mmCIF file of C-alpha atoms and ligand atoms in Angstrom:
data_model
loop_
_atom_site.group_PDB
_atom_site.id
_atom_site.type_symbol
_atom_site.label_atom_id
_atom_site.label_comp_id
_atom_site.label_asym_id
_atom_site.label_seq_id
_atom_site.Cartn_x
_atom_site.Cartn_y
_atom_site.Cartn_z
ATOM 1 C CA MET A 118 90.380 103.473 -56.160
ATOM 2 C CA LYS A 119 90.154 107.239 -55.845
ATOM 3 C CA LEU A 120 86.372 107.308 -56.139
ATOM 4 C CA ILE A 121 86.048 105.048 -53.084
ATOM 5 C CA ASP A 122 88.194 107.476 -51.046
ATOM 6 C CA THR A 123 86.086 110.375 -52.291
ATOM 7 C CA ALA A 124 82.948 108.501 -51.244
ATOM 8 C CA LYS A 125 84.356 107.816 -47.779
ATOM 9 C CA SER A 126 85.176 111.460 -47.114
ATOM 10 C CA CYS A 127 81.850 112.531 -48.575
ATOM 11 C CA PHE A 128 80.120 110.192 -46.115
ATOM 12 C CA GLU A 129 82.093 111.523 -43.186
ATOM 13 C CA LYS A 130 81.261 115.092 -44.135
ATOM 14 C CA ASN A 131 77.557 114.466 -44.636
ATOM 15 C CA PHE A 132 76.832 112.037 -41.811
ATOM 16 C CA CYS A 133 79.512 113.026 -39.261
ATOM 17 C CA ALA A 134 80.492 109.374 -38.872
ATOM 18 C CA LYS A 135 82.859 106.873 -40.430
ATOM 19 C CA SER A 136 81.596 104.581 -43.170
ATOM 20 C CA THR A 137 82.080 100.853 -42.684
ATOM 21 C CA ALA A 138 81.277 99.365 -46.096
ATOM 22 C CA TYR A 139 81.094 100.217 -49.763
ATOM 23 C CA GLY A 140 79.782 98.810 -53.030
ATOM 24 C CA CYS A 141 81.378 99.845 -56.293
ATOM 25 C CA ALA A 142 79.884 99.059 -59.712
ATOM 26 C CA PRO A 143 80.873 100.091 -63.241
ATOM 27 C CA GLY A 144 78.778 101.455 -66.105
ATOM 28 C CA ARG A 145 78.630 99.414 -69.291
ATOM 29 C CA VAL A 146 78.799 99.621 -73.049
ATOM 30 C CA GLU A 147 76.902 97.403 -75.398
ATOM 31 C CA VAL A 148 79.461 96.399 -78.020
ATOM 32 C CA LEU A 149 77.108 94.184 -80.045
ATOM 33 C CA GLY A 150 73.695 92.691 -79.384
ATOM 34 C CA ASN A 151 71.142 95.443 -79.682
ATOM 35 C CA HIS A 152 67.708 94.744 -78.212
ATOM 36 C CA THR A 153 68.605 91.070 -78.165
ATOM 37 C CA ASP A 154 68.532 90.621 -74.382
ATOM 38 C CA TYR A 155 64.771 90.508 -73.847
ATOM 39 C CA ASN A 156 64.491 88.371 -76.992
ATOM 40 C CA GLU A 157 66.570 85.758 -75.152
ATOM 41 C CA GLY A 158 69.438 86.233 -77.586
ATOM 42 C CA PHE A 159 73.136 87.054 -77.338
ATOM 43 C CA ILE A 160 74.975 90.119 -76.113
ATOM 44 C CA LEU A 161 78.561 91.285 -76.194
ATOM 45 C CA SER A 162 79.274 94.068 -73.743
ATOM 46 C CA ALA A 163 81.898 95.467 -71.417
ATOM 47 C CA ALA A 164 81.960 96.999 -67.971
ATOM 48 C CA ILE A 165 83.795 100.319 -68.331
ATOM 49 C CA ASP A 166 86.093 102.326 -66.101
ATOM 50 C CA ARG A 167 83.373 104.679 -64.887
ATOM 51 C CA HIS A 168 81.876 103.761 -61.559
ATOM 52 C CA VAL A 169 79.222 104.371 -58.960
ATOM 53 C CA VAL A 170 80.334 104.013 -55.355
ATOM 54 C CA ILE A 171 77.867 103.712 -52.498
ATOM 55 C CA CYS A 172 79.349 103.783 -49.058
ATOM 56 C CA GLY A 173 78.027 104.145 -45.565
ATOM 57 C CA ARG A 174 77.129 102.323 -42.385
ATOM 58 C CA ALA A 175 74.332 100.384 -40.714
ATOM 59 C CA VAL A 176 72.141 102.291 -38.244
ATOM 60 C CA PRO A 177 69.483 101.085 -35.820
ATOM 61 C CA GLY A 178 65.854 101.387 -36.894
ATOM 62 C CA GLU A 179 64.108 101.100 -40.197
ATOM 63 C CA ASN A 180 65.174 104.215 -42.016
ATOM 64 C CA CYS A 181 67.420 104.164 -45.046
ATOM 65 C CA VAL A 182 69.018 107.548 -45.661
ATOM 66 C CA ALA A 183 70.923 108.297 -48.847
ATOM 67 C CA TYR A 184 72.756 111.382 -50.034
ATOM 68 C CA SER A 185 73.502 111.894 -53.728
ATOM 69 C CA ALA A 186 76.570 114.014 -54.390
ATOM 70 C CA ALA A 187 75.536 114.565 -58.007
ATOM 71 C CA PHE A 188 72.204 116.109 -57.018
ATOM 72 C CA ASP A 189 73.274 117.367 -53.583
ATOM 73 C CA LYS A 190 70.096 115.868 -52.154
ATOM 74 C CA ARG A 191 69.338 113.674 -49.174
ATOM 75 C CA GLU A 192 66.408 111.264 -49.171
ATOM 76 C CA THR A 193 64.956 108.848 -46.631
ATOM 77 C CA PHE A 194 62.842 105.785 -47.248
ATOM 78 C CA SER A 195 61.483 103.135 -44.978
ATOM 79 C CA LEU A 196 62.894 99.646 -45.001
ATOM 80 C CA ARG A 197 59.450 98.185 -44.358
ATOM 81 C CA ALA A 198 57.634 99.767 -47.258
ATOM 82 C CA PRO A 199 59.909 101.545 -49.713
ATOM 83 C CA GLN A 200 57.808 103.898 -51.837
ATOM 84 C CA LYS A 201 58.648 105.220 -55.251
ATOM 85 C CA ASN A 202 59.969 108.776 -55.081
ATOM 86 C CA THR A 203 58.689 110.973 -57.882
ATOM 87 C CA GLU A 204 60.832 113.986 -57.031
ATOM 88 C CA ASN A 205 64.313 112.562 -56.488
ATOM 89 C CA PHE A 206 64.343 109.756 -58.939
ATOM 90 C CA TRP A 207 67.875 108.523 -58.214
ATOM 91 C CA VAL A 208 66.846 107.173 -54.817
ATOM 92 C CA ASN A 209 64.473 104.703 -56.476
ATOM 93 C CA TYR A 210 67.437 102.668 -57.716
ATOM 94 C CA LEU A 211 68.527 102.122 -54.107
ATOM 95 C CA ALA A 212 65.027 101.648 -52.747
ATOM 96 C CA GLY A 213 64.186 99.213 -55.559
ATOM 97 C CA VAL A 214 67.145 96.999 -54.695
ATOM 98 C CA VAL A 215 66.274 97.127 -50.984
ATOM 99 C CA ASP A 216 62.705 96.167 -51.886
ATOM 100 C CA GLN A 217 63.672 93.280 -54.186
ATOM 101 C CA LEU A 218 66.364 91.894 -51.858
ATOM 102 C CA GLN A 219 63.839 91.773 -49.033
ATOM 103 C CA LYS A 220 61.279 90.147 -51.306
ATOM 104 C CA SER A 221 63.789 87.417 -52.029
ATOM 105 C CA GLY A 222 64.144 86.780 -48.309
ATOM 106 C CA VAL A 223 67.264 88.802 -47.443
ATOM 107 C CA ALA A 224 67.192 90.416 -43.970
ATOM 108 C CA LEU A 225 68.359 94.025 -44.096
ATOM 109 C CA GLY A 226 68.575 96.837 -41.565
ATOM 110 C CA GLY A 227 68.535 100.624 -41.621
ATOM 111 C CA PHE A 228 71.512 102.426 -43.124
ATOM 112 C CA GLU A 229 73.039 105.748 -44.064
ATOM 113 C CA ALA A 230 74.872 106.033 -47.371
ATOM 114 C CA VAL A 231 76.285 108.367 -49.968
ATOM 115 C CA VAL A 232 76.147 107.869 -53.738
ATOM 116 C CA ILE A 233 79.135 109.098 -55.745
ATOM 117 C CA SER A 234 79.520 108.542 -59.456
ATOM 118 C CA ASP A 235 81.707 109.302 -62.435
ATOM 119 C CA VAL A 236 79.426 107.433 -64.851
ATOM 120 C CA PRO A 237 78.122 110.042 -67.300
ATOM 121 C CA LEU A 238 74.417 110.601 -66.706
ATOM 122 C CA GLY A 239 71.929 110.174 -69.504
ATOM 123 C CA ALA A 240 74.624 109.003 -71.906
ATOM 124 C CA GLY A 241 73.273 105.494 -72.281
ATOM 125 C CA VAL A 242 76.027 103.787 -70.293
ATOM 126 C CA SER A 243 73.693 102.574 -67.555
ATOM 127 C CA SER A 244 74.384 104.796 -64.617
ATOM 128 C CA SER A 245 71.124 103.494 -63.159
ATOM 129 C CA ALA A 246 72.188 99.842 -63.342
ATOM 130 C CA ALA A 247 75.509 100.836 -61.761
ATOM 131 C CA ILE A 248 73.647 102.421 -58.808
ATOM 132 C CA GLU A 249 71.530 99.286 -58.415
ATOM 133 C CA VAL A 250 74.450 96.893 -58.544
ATOM 134 C CA ALA A 251 76.573 99.087 -56.239
ATOM 135 C CA THR A 252 73.647 99.152 -53.790
ATOM 136 C CA ALA A 253 73.437 95.349 -53.810
ATOM 137 C CA TYR A 254 77.175 94.975 -53.119
ATOM 138 C CA PHE A 255 77.094 97.645 -50.426
ATOM 139 C CA LEU A 256 74.189 95.914 -48.658
ATOM 140 C CA LYS A 257 75.818 92.497 -49.037
ATOM 141 C CA LYS A 258 78.821 93.812 -47.169
ATOM 142 C CA LEU A 259 76.748 95.577 -44.529
ATOM 143 C CA PHE A 260 74.244 92.776 -43.841
ATOM 144 C CA PRO A 261 76.090 89.677 -45.129
ATOM 145 C CA PHE A 262 73.994 87.294 -47.235
ATOM 146 C CA GLU A 263 74.751 84.605 -49.805
ATOM 147 C CA MET A 264 73.867 85.372 -53.409
ATOM 148 C CA THR A 265 75.478 84.454 -56.717
ATOM 149 C CA THR A 266 76.533 87.198 -59.106
ATOM 150 C CA GLU A 267 73.834 86.142 -61.608
ATOM 151 C CA ARG A 268 71.180 86.335 -58.900
ATOM 152 C CA ILE A 269 72.416 89.789 -57.869
ATOM 153 C CA ALA A 270 72.117 90.952 -61.493
ATOM 154 C CA LEU A 271 68.603 89.489 -61.720
ATOM 155 C CA THR A 272 67.571 91.125 -58.448
ATOM 156 C CA CYS A 273 68.798 94.496 -59.704
ATOM 157 C CA GLN A 274 66.960 93.972 -62.989
ATOM 158 C CA ALA A 275 63.810 93.160 -60.987
ATOM 159 C CA ALA A 276 64.317 96.418 -59.064
ATOM 160 C CA GLU A 277 64.379 98.298 -62.366
ATOM 161 C CA ASN A 278 61.394 96.378 -63.824
ATOM 162 C CA LYS A 279 59.155 96.179 -60.790
ATOM 163 C CA PHE A 280 60.081 99.144 -58.612
ATOM 164 C CA VAL A 281 61.486 101.794 -60.935
ATOM 165 C CA GLY A 282 59.068 100.653 -63.641
ATOM 166 C CA VAL A 283 61.410 100.336 -66.629
ATOM 167 C CA ASN A 284 61.015 97.140 -68.616
ATOM 168 C CA CYS A 285 64.689 96.613 -69.479
ATOM 169 C CA GLY A 286 66.389 93.284 -70.168
ATOM 170 C CA ILE A 287 69.379 91.867 -68.293
ATOM 171 C CA LEU A 288 72.175 93.525 -70.309
ATOM 172 C CA ASP A 289 72.908 96.493 -68.051
ATOM 173 C CA GLN A 290 72.880 94.892 -64.618
ATOM 174 C CA PHE A 291 74.630 91.730 -65.774
ATOM 175 C CA SER A 292 77.427 93.626 -67.502
ATOM 176 C CA SER A 293 78.013 95.821 -64.462
ATOM 177 C CA ALA A 294 78.234 92.771 -62.213
ATOM 178 C CA MET A 295 80.196 90.453 -64.531
ATOM 179 C CA GLY A 296 82.840 92.642 -66.176
ATOM 180 C CA LYS A 297 86.413 91.481 -66.578
ATOM 181 C CA GLN A 298 89.422 93.663 -67.161
ATOM 182 C CA ASP A 299 90.387 93.951 -70.846
ATOM 183 C CA HIS A 300 87.659 91.484 -71.813
ATOM 184 C CA LEU A 301 84.246 91.655 -73.391
ATOM 185 C CA ILE A 302 81.358 89.794 -71.834
ATOM 186 C CA PHE A 303 79.474 87.355 -74.027
ATOM 187 C CA LEU A 304 76.158 86.282 -72.588
ATOM 188 C CA ASP A 305 73.438 83.971 -73.784
ATOM 189 C CA CYS A 306 70.467 85.773 -72.270
ATOM 190 C CA ARG A 307 68.425 82.552 -72.250
ATOM 191 C CA ASP A 308 70.807 80.944 -69.828
ATOM 192 C CA LEU A 309 72.788 83.311 -67.652
ATOM 193 C CA SER A 310 75.215 80.591 -66.715
ATOM 194 C CA LYS A 311 76.460 80.651 -70.307
ATOM 195 C CA VAL A 312 78.774 83.588 -69.904
ATOM 196 C CA GLU A 313 82.201 83.881 -71.453
ATOM 197 C CA HIS A 314 84.868 86.532 -71.255
ATOM 198 C CA ILE A 315 86.505 87.255 -74.590
ATOM 199 C CA PRO A 316 89.876 89.070 -74.598
ATOM 200 C CA LEU A 317 89.631 92.387 -76.385
ATOM 201 C CA GLY A 318 93.296 92.225 -77.348
ATOM 202 C CA SER A 319 95.914 94.866 -76.627
ATOM 203 C CA GLY A 320 95.594 96.281 -80.147
ATOM 204 C CA ALA A 321 92.047 97.511 -79.587
ATOM 205 C CA ALA A 322 90.525 100.410 -77.682
ATOM 206 C CA LEU A 323 86.943 101.437 -77.056
ATOM 207 C CA VAL A 324 85.997 105.049 -77.683
ATOM 208 C CA LEU A 325 82.622 106.220 -76.486
ATOM 209 C CA ALA A 326 81.124 109.232 -78.196
ATOM 210 C CA ASN A 327 78.204 110.885 -76.462
ATOM 211 C CA THR A 328 76.068 112.704 -79.045
ATOM 212 C CA CYS A 329 74.702 114.899 -76.235
ATOM 213 C CA ALA A 330 71.457 114.893 -78.157
ATOM 214 C CA LYS A 331 68.528 115.549 -75.892
ATOM 215 C CA HIS A 332 65.641 113.297 -76.803
ATOM 216 C CA ASP A 333 62.937 112.269 -74.386
ATOM 217 C CA LEU A 334 63.995 108.718 -74.120
ATOM 218 C CA ALA A 335 60.797 107.341 -74.917
ATOM 219 C CA GLU A 336 60.312 104.562 -72.509
ATOM 220 C CA GLY A 337 56.991 104.025 -74.249
ATOM 221 C CA THR A 338 58.897 103.485 -77.473
ATOM 222 C CA TYR A 339 61.179 100.908 -75.854
ATOM 223 C CA ASN A 340 58.146 99.017 -74.611
ATOM 224 C CA ARG A 341 56.470 99.219 -77.992
ATOM 225 C CA LEU A 342 59.557 97.776 -79.697
ATOM 226 C CA ARG A 343 59.573 94.978 -77.129
ATOM 227 C CA GLU A 344 55.943 94.207 -77.814
ATOM 228 C CA ASP A 345 56.596 94.216 -81.577
ATOM 229 C CA CYS A 346 59.337 91.632 -81.044
ATOM 230 C CA PHE A 347 57.081 89.431 -78.935
ATOM 231 C CA ALA A 348 54.263 89.724 -81.486
ATOM 232 C CA ALA A 349 56.654 88.764 -84.297
ATOM 233 C CA ALA A 350 57.843 85.748 -82.278
ATOM 234 C CA ARG A 351 54.217 84.623 -81.830
ATOM 235 C CA PHE A 352 53.685 84.957 -85.563
ATOM 236 C CA PHE A 353 56.667 82.719 -86.373
ATOM 237 C CA ALA A 354 55.570 80.184 -83.761
ATOM 238 C CA ASP A 355 52.126 79.970 -85.435
ATOM 239 C CA GLN A 356 53.494 79.838 -88.964
ATOM 240 C CA THR A 357 56.246 77.302 -88.440
ATOM 241 C CA GLY A 358 54.628 75.164 -85.764
ATOM 242 C CA LYS A 359 58.059 75.116 -84.117
ATOM 243 C CA GLN A 360 58.912 75.696 -80.461
ATOM 244 C CA ILE A 361 59.411 79.458 -80.656
ATOM 245 C CA SER A 362 59.035 81.483 -77.491
ATOM 246 C CA HIS A 363 61.227 84.427 -78.515
ATOM 247 C CA LEU A 364 62.824 85.810 -81.675
ATOM 248 C CA ARG A 365 65.992 84.025 -80.570
ATOM 249 C CA ASP A 366 64.386 80.819 -81.824
ATOM 250 C CA VAL A 367 63.681 82.060 -85.357
ATOM 251 C CA THR A 368 66.209 81.047 -87.999
ATOM 252 C CA LEU A 369 67.103 83.363 -90.842
ATOM 253 C CA LYS A 370 65.744 80.729 -93.219
ATOM 254 C CA ASP A 371 62.332 80.701 -91.529
ATOM 255 C CA PHE A 372 62.395 84.475 -91.406
ATOM 256 C CA GLU A 373 62.928 84.644 -95.140
ATOM 257 C CA LYS A 374 60.258 82.050 -95.819
ATOM 258 C CA TYR A 375 57.477 83.626 -93.764
ATOM 259 C CA ALA A 376 58.307 87.312 -93.229
ATOM 260 C CA GLY A 377 56.323 88.408 -96.273
ATOM 261 C CA GLU A 378 53.130 87.635 -94.329
ATOM 262 C CA LEU A 379 54.069 89.936 -91.466
ATOM 263 C CA PRO A 380 53.211 93.655 -91.385
ATOM 264 C CA PRO A 381 56.388 95.320 -92.763
ATOM 265 C CA ASP A 382 57.352 97.068 -89.512
ATOM 266 C CA LEU A 383 57.151 93.857 -87.495
ATOM 267 C CA ALA A 384 59.205 92.086 -90.151
ATOM 268 C CA GLN A 385 61.878 94.776 -89.843
ATOM 269 C CA ARG A 386 62.015 94.487 -86.043
ATOM 270 C CA ALA A 387 62.349 90.725 -86.362
ATOM 271 C CA ARG A 388 65.053 90.950 -89.018
ATOM 272 C CA HIS A 389 67.097 93.268 -86.798
ATOM 273 C CA VAL A 390 66.995 90.921 -83.835
ATOM 274 C CA ILE A 391 67.575 87.740 -85.853
ATOM 275 C CA THR A 392 70.521 89.179 -87.784
ATOM 276 C CA GLU A 393 71.897 90.919 -84.679
ATOM 277 C CA ASN A 394 72.201 87.576 -82.901
ATOM 278 C CA LEU A 395 74.176 86.316 -85.892
ATOM 279 C CA ARG A 396 76.374 89.414 -85.786
ATOM 280 C CA VAL A 397 77.201 88.793 -82.135
ATOM 281 C CA LEU A 398 78.354 85.276 -82.991
ATOM 282 C CA ALA A 399 80.296 86.500 -86.026
ATOM 283 C CA GLY A 400 81.887 89.268 -83.960
ATOM 284 C CA ILE A 401 83.045 86.812 -81.318
ATOM 285 C CA ALA A 402 84.517 84.499 -83.932
ATOM 286 C CA ALA A 403 86.355 87.482 -85.415
ATOM 287 C CA LEU A 404 87.697 88.557 -82.008
ATOM 288 C CA ARG A 405 88.900 85.047 -81.305
ATOM 289 C CA ARG A 406 90.851 85.140 -84.582
ATOM 290 C CA GLY A 407 92.219 88.573 -83.654
ATOM 291 C CA ASP A 408 90.407 90.000 -86.677
ATOM 292 C CA LEU A 409 89.477 93.457 -85.413
ATOM 293 C CA ALA A 410 88.613 94.672 -88.907
ATOM 294 C CA GLU A 411 85.887 92.027 -89.222
ATOM 295 C CA MET A 412 84.616 92.791 -85.718
ATOM 296 C CA GLY A 413 84.356 96.432 -86.811
ATOM 297 C CA VAL A 414 82.363 95.400 -89.881
ATOM 298 C CA CYS A 415 79.875 93.562 -87.621
ATOM 299 C CA MET A 416 79.518 96.662 -85.433
ATOM 300 C CA SER A 417 78.872 98.983 -88.357
ATOM 301 C CA ALA A 418 76.369 96.508 -89.823
ATOM 302 C CA SER A 419 74.636 96.479 -86.445
ATOM 303 C CA HIS A 420 74.231 100.246 -86.578
ATOM 304 C CA ALA A 421 72.800 100.096 -90.095
ATOM 305 C CA SER A 422 70.329 97.466 -88.925
ATOM 306 C CA SER A 423 69.265 99.619 -85.952
ATOM 307 C CA ARG A 424 68.851 102.606 -88.218
ATOM 308 C CA ASP A 425 67.092 100.930 -91.121
ATOM 309 C CA ASP A 426 65.196 98.053 -89.523
ATOM 310 C CA PHE A 427 64.719 98.510 -85.819
ATOM 311 C CA GLY A 428 64.173 102.246 -85.952
ATOM 312 C CA ASN A 429 65.987 103.063 -82.699
ATOM 313 C CA SER A 430 68.649 105.390 -84.065
ATOM 314 C CA CYS A 431 68.272 109.154 -84.388
ATOM 315 C CA LYS A 432 69.759 111.912 -86.507
ATOM 316 C CA GLU A 433 72.660 112.614 -84.154
ATOM 317 C CA LEU A 434 73.622 108.950 -83.755
ATOM 318 C CA ASP A 435 73.617 108.570 -87.524
ATOM 319 C CA ILE A 436 75.771 111.676 -87.908
ATOM 320 C CA MET A 437 78.193 110.445 -85.241
ATOM 321 C CA THR A 438 78.598 107.072 -86.976
ATOM 322 C CA ALA A 439 78.937 108.746 -90.387
ATOM 323 C CA CYS A 440 81.598 111.112 -88.983
ATOM 324 C CA ALA A 441 83.595 108.150 -87.662
ATOM 325 C CA ALA A 442 83.763 106.512 -91.068
ATOM 326 C CA GLY A 443 87.193 106.918 -92.604
ATOM 327 C CA ILE A 444 88.974 108.291 -89.535
ATOM 328 C CA SER A 445 92.343 106.605 -89.297
ATOM 329 C CA GLY A 446 92.389 103.786 -86.733
ATOM 330 C CA GLY A 447 88.621 103.193 -86.636
ATOM 331 C CA TYR A 448 87.401 99.635 -87.217
ATOM 332 C CA GLY A 449 83.675 100.153 -86.793
ATOM 333 C CA CYS A 450 81.035 101.882 -84.736
ATOM 334 C CA ARG A 451 77.432 101.680 -83.716
ATOM 335 C CA LEU A 452 74.903 103.071 -81.311
ATOM 336 C CA SER A 453 75.144 101.507 -77.873
ATOM 337 C CA GLY A 454 72.133 100.661 -75.728
ATOM 338 C CA GLY A 455 68.476 101.481 -76.110
ATOM 339 C CA GLY A 456 68.979 104.090 -78.847
ATOM 340 C CA PHE A 457 67.228 107.415 -79.598
ATOM 341 C CA GLY A 458 70.270 109.354 -78.362
ATOM 342 C CA GLY A 459 73.163 108.649 -76.027
ATOM 343 C CA CYS A 460 76.474 107.239 -77.164
ATOM 344 C CA THR A 461 78.079 105.473 -80.051
ATOM 345 C CA ILE A 462 80.790 102.939 -79.327
ATOM 346 C CA ASN A 463 83.811 102.858 -81.611
ATOM 347 C CA LEU A 464 86.285 100.033 -81.900
ATOM 348 C CA VAL A 465 89.610 101.702 -82.556
ATOM 349 C CA GLN A 466 93.252 100.767 -83.032
ATOM 350 C CA ALA A 467 94.723 101.302 -79.556
ATOM 351 C CA ASN A 468 97.622 103.538 -80.563
ATOM 352 C CA LYS A 469 95.332 105.805 -82.552
ATOM 353 C CA ALA A 470 92.551 106.138 -79.983
ATOM 354 C CA GLU A 471 93.406 109.694 -78.972
ATOM 355 C CA SER A 472 93.780 111.118 -82.452
ATOM 356 C CA PHE A 473 90.631 109.242 -83.487
ATOM 357 C CA ALA A 474 88.639 110.778 -80.634
ATOM 358 C CA ARG A 475 89.937 114.290 -81.408
ATOM 359 C CA GLU A 476 89.041 114.017 -85.063
ATOM 360 C CA LEU A 477 85.603 112.563 -84.342
ATOM 361 C CA LYS A 478 84.869 115.405 -81.921
ATOM 362 C CA ASN A 479 85.854 118.012 -84.508
ATOM 363 C CA ARG A 480 83.851 116.457 -87.290
ATOM 364 C CA TYR A 481 80.719 116.062 -85.173
ATOM 365 C CA GLU A 482 80.930 119.607 -83.808
ATOM 366 C CA GLU A 483 81.309 120.955 -87.292
ATOM 367 C CA LYS A 484 78.339 119.002 -88.610
ATOM 368 C CA THR A 485 75.895 119.558 -85.749
ATOM 369 C CA GLY A 486 77.048 122.540 -83.714
ATOM 370 C CA LEU A 487 76.687 120.250 -80.678
ATOM 371 C CA GLN A 488 79.554 119.640 -78.233
ATOM 372 C CA PRO A 489 79.997 115.880 -77.968
ATOM 373 C CA GLU A 490 81.746 114.144 -75.080
ATOM 374 C CA LEU A 491 84.419 111.643 -75.993
ATOM 375 C CA TYR A 492 85.661 108.973 -73.584
ATOM 376 C CA LEU A 493 88.507 106.565 -74.119
ATOM 377 C CA CYS A 494 87.311 103.739 -71.989
ATOM 378 C CA ARG A 495 88.771 100.536 -70.742
ATOM 379 C CA ALA A 496 87.029 97.230 -70.063
ATOM 380 C CA VAL A 497 87.204 96.603 -66.328
ATOM 381 C CA ASP A 498 86.216 94.079 -63.664
ATOM 382 C CA GLY A 499 82.633 93.933 -62.452
ATOM 383 C CA ALA A 500 81.200 95.162 -59.183
ATOM 384 C CA ILE A 501 82.795 94.620 -55.793
ATOM 385 C CA GLY A 502 81.960 95.285 -52.184
ATOM 386 C CA GLY A 503 84.416 95.988 -49.424
ATOM 387 C CA SER A 504 84.968 97.216 -45.884
ATOM 388 C CA CYS A 505 86.077 100.781 -45.316
HETATM 389 C C1 GLA B 205 68.646 99.353 -72.791
HETATM 390 C C2 GLA B 205 68.081 98.272 -71.874
HETATM 391 C C3 GLA B 205 68.804 96.932 -72.100
HETATM 392 C C4 GLA B 205 68.824 96.557 -73.583
HETATM 393 C C5 GLA B 205 69.312 97.739 -74.416
HETATM 394 C C6 GLA B 205 69.225 97.489 -75.897
HETATM 395 O O1 GLA B 205 69.970 99.639 -72.431
HETATM 396 O O2 GLA B 205 68.217 98.668 -70.537
HETATM 397 O O3 GLA B 205 68.208 95.920 -71.333
HETATM 398 O O4 GLA B 205 67.569 96.125 -74.001
HETATM 399 O O5 GLA B 205 68.580 98.915 -74.135
HETATM 400 O O6 GLA B 205 70.048 96.433 -76.269
#
């Protein structure tokens, strides 16, 4: 891969030495399953052909030195006590993984590394998870240790939750680690061993459309939505007397029976998550039948549910989805990821992907005056590590 070669020469230039190992991890798109991961529900995602590569070598001592090509910055942290860096935030994704690997008993040493990426930043395709997962694979090659792919994803999620301080679910790190070429990843977030790869089919393409809307991605808002979901789950557990630990356990029937007693906003959050889980299952069934039109319907319904019930869309995402409606070749589209900005993901007839993207760009520009970024992306294999 070209990006690995670029990373190797970047290392040589910046550290005047040859690199010995690399980790390479893709970004991801959420195709269906919005805010279902931390509710122990279902997700359908893909690793995409945009990657982070971390490459470098082991050095004696306890210092970890990393250079980011994107920011043209070099940072050092100590292996013994990695501290959160408030100035150069990107290094926290590496330091967090170092911290969590050590906490799970892995013996590491000092290293020098470069971080190279073609994952768009701030677009909602998980460049941060890709750095974390690439770091784990790089370190696994440099200081060999045994760890399953699921455990690597969980360790990277712990880095994000406990070190970086973002309370995300498992979607991003798992998708980056578990991708499969031309397949979507179906995961039951209650049991990470229940993963399946569903063929996307040669007739379908994924088109990512970055709204380029600048919103302060309210991490506080993400956490509040999470808390709302947990509160709603507690309510249904009390009302039904059933074993309900998360919204995943609430049936649509029980929702309809009891939701009237919930404050309206909590009821809306719950309805989004409960129906979204059903949409993931319906979408998979449609894909298995080769029914891309029905899969598209599920995706568009997911967006409407985000917009109307969960409240995690924004003006630009709604405009982008509205612009996509009726363009030849489009099956369906929705916001992808946390929401409040970032990308929409469009399921498109493969032979019309380019004309679709062109038309969507024009329509969005005309409506908003903003310059969107369009990416035709391919589902790819998950993260790897290798020797240089
Ligand atoms: C962000 C989080 C994920 C997931 C999505 C919404 O991307 O990092 O864990 O919750 O939002 O589905």
